[in-house]
mmCIF file of C-alpha atoms in Angstrom:
data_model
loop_
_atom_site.group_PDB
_atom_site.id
_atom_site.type_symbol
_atom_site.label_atom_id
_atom_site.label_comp_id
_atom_site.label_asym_id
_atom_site.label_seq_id
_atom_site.Cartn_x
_atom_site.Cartn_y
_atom_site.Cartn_z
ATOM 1 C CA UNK U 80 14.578 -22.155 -11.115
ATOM 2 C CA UNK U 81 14.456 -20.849 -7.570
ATOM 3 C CA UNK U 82 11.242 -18.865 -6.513
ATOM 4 C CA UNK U 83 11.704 -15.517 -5.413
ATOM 5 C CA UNK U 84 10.637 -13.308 -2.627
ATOM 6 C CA UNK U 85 9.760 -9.956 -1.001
ATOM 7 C CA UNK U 86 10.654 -10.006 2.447
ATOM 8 C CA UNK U 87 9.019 -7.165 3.937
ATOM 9 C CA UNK U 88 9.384 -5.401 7.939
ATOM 10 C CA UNK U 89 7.282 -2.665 8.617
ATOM 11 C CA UNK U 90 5.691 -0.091 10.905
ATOM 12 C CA UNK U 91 2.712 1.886 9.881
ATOM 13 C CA UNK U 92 2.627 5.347 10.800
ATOM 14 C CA UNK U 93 -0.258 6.146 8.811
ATOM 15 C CA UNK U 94 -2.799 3.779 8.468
ATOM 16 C CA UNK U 95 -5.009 5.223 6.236
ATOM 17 C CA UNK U 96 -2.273 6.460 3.160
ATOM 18 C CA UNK U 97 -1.090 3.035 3.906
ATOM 19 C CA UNK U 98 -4.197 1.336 3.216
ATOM 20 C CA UNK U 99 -4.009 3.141 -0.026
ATOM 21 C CA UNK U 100 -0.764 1.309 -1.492
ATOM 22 C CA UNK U 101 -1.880 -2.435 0.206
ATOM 23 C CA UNK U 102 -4.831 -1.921 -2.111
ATOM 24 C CA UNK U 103 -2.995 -0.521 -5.165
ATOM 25 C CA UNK U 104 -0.007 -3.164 -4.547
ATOM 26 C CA UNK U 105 -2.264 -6.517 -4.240
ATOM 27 C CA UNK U 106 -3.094 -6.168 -7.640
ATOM 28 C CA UNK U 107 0.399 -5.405 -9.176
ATOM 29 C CA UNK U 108 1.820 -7.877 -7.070
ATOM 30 C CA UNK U 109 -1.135 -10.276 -8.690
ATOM 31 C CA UNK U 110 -0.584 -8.974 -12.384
ATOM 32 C CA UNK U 111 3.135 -10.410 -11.357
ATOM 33 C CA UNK U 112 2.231 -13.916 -10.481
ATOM 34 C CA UNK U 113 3.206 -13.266 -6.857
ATOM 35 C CA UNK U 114 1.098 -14.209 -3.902
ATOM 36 C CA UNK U 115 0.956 -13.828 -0.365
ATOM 37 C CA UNK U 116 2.189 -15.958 1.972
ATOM 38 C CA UNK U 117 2.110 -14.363 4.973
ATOM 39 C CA UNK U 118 0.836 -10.524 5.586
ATOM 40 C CA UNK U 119 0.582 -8.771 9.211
ATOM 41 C CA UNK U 120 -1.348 -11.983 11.571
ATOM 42 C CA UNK U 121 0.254 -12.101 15.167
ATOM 43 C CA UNK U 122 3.893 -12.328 15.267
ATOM 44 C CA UNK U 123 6.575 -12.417 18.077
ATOM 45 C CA UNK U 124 9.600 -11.021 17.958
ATOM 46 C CA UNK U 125 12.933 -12.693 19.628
ATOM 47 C CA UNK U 126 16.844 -11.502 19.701
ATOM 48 C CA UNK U 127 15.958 -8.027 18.120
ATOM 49 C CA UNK U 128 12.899 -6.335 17.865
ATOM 50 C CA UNK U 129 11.044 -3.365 16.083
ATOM 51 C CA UNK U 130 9.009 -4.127 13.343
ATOM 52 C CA UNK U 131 5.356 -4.637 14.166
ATOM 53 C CA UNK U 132 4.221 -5.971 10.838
ATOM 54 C CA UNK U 133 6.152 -9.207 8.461
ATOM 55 C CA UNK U 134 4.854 -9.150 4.654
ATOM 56 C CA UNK U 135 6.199 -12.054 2.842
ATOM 57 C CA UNK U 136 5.333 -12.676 -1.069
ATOM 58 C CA UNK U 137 6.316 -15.529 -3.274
ATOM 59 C CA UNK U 138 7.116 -15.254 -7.115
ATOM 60 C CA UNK U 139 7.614 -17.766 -9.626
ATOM 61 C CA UNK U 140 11.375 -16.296 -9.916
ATOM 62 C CA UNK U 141 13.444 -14.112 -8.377
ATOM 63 C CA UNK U 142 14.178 -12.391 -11.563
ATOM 64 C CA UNK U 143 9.899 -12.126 -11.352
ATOM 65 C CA UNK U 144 10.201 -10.518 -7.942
ATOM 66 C CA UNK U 145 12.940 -8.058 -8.844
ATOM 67 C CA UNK U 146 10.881 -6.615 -12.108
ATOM 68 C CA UNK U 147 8.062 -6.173 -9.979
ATOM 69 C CA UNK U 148 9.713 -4.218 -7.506
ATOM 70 C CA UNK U 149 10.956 -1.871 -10.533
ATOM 71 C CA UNK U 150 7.821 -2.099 -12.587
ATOM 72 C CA UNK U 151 6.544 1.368 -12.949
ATOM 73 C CA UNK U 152 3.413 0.768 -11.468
ATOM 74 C CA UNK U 153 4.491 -1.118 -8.409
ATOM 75 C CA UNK U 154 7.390 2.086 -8.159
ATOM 76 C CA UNK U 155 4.097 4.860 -8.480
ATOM 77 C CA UNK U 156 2.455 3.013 -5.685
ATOM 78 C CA UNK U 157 5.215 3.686 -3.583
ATOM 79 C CA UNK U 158 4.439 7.303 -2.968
ATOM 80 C CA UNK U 159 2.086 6.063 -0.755
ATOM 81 C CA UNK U 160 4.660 4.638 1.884
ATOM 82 C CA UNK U 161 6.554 7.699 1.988
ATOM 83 C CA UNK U 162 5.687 9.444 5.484
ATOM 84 C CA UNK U 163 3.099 6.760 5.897
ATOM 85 C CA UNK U 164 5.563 2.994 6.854
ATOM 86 C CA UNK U 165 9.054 2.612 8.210
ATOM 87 C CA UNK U 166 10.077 -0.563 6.399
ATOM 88 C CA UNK U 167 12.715 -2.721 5.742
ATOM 89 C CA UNK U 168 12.160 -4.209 2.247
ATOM 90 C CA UNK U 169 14.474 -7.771 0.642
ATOM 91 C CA UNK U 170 14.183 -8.878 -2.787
ATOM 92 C CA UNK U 171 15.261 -12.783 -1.746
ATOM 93 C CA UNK U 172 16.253 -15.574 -4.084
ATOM 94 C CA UNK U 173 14.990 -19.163 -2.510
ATOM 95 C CA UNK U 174 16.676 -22.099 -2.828
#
């Protein structure tokens, strides 16, 4: 079965509330099986540009990534990124 994962492009308008949901979301994202593969580090941009910040987490499915994304605790944590993150956020099925 393919792994799944959450393909994540962001800019952080306000770092503090934002803080807030990284530290509520590790642990969700945990509880799911998923882990981090990569999350913020230096990263260069070619062909189109305007994210600052790549999150990328891997899950034993993608059916696993999807029902986190709709769990109702990863969905609370999400009031958090309102007014706080631009992002651009992919539920992707691996191969």
């Amino acid at each position: 079965m393919p792994k799944g994962y959450w393909v994540v492009r962001a800019n952080v308008n306000n770092l503090e509330e934002y803080s807030k949901y990284v530290e509520i979301a590790t642990g969700i994202i945990k509880n799911h099986n998923g882990k981090f593969l990569i999350r913020g580090g230096n990263q260069t941009e070619f062909e189109e540009k305007g994210f600052e910040r790549t999150v990328v987490a891997e899950f034993n499915s993608y059916d696993d990534a999807l029902e986190c994304y709709n769990s109702s605790e990863y969905q609370s944590a999400l009031v958090h990124v309102k007014g706080s993150a631009l992002r651009l956020f992919s539920v992707v099925e691996g191969i």
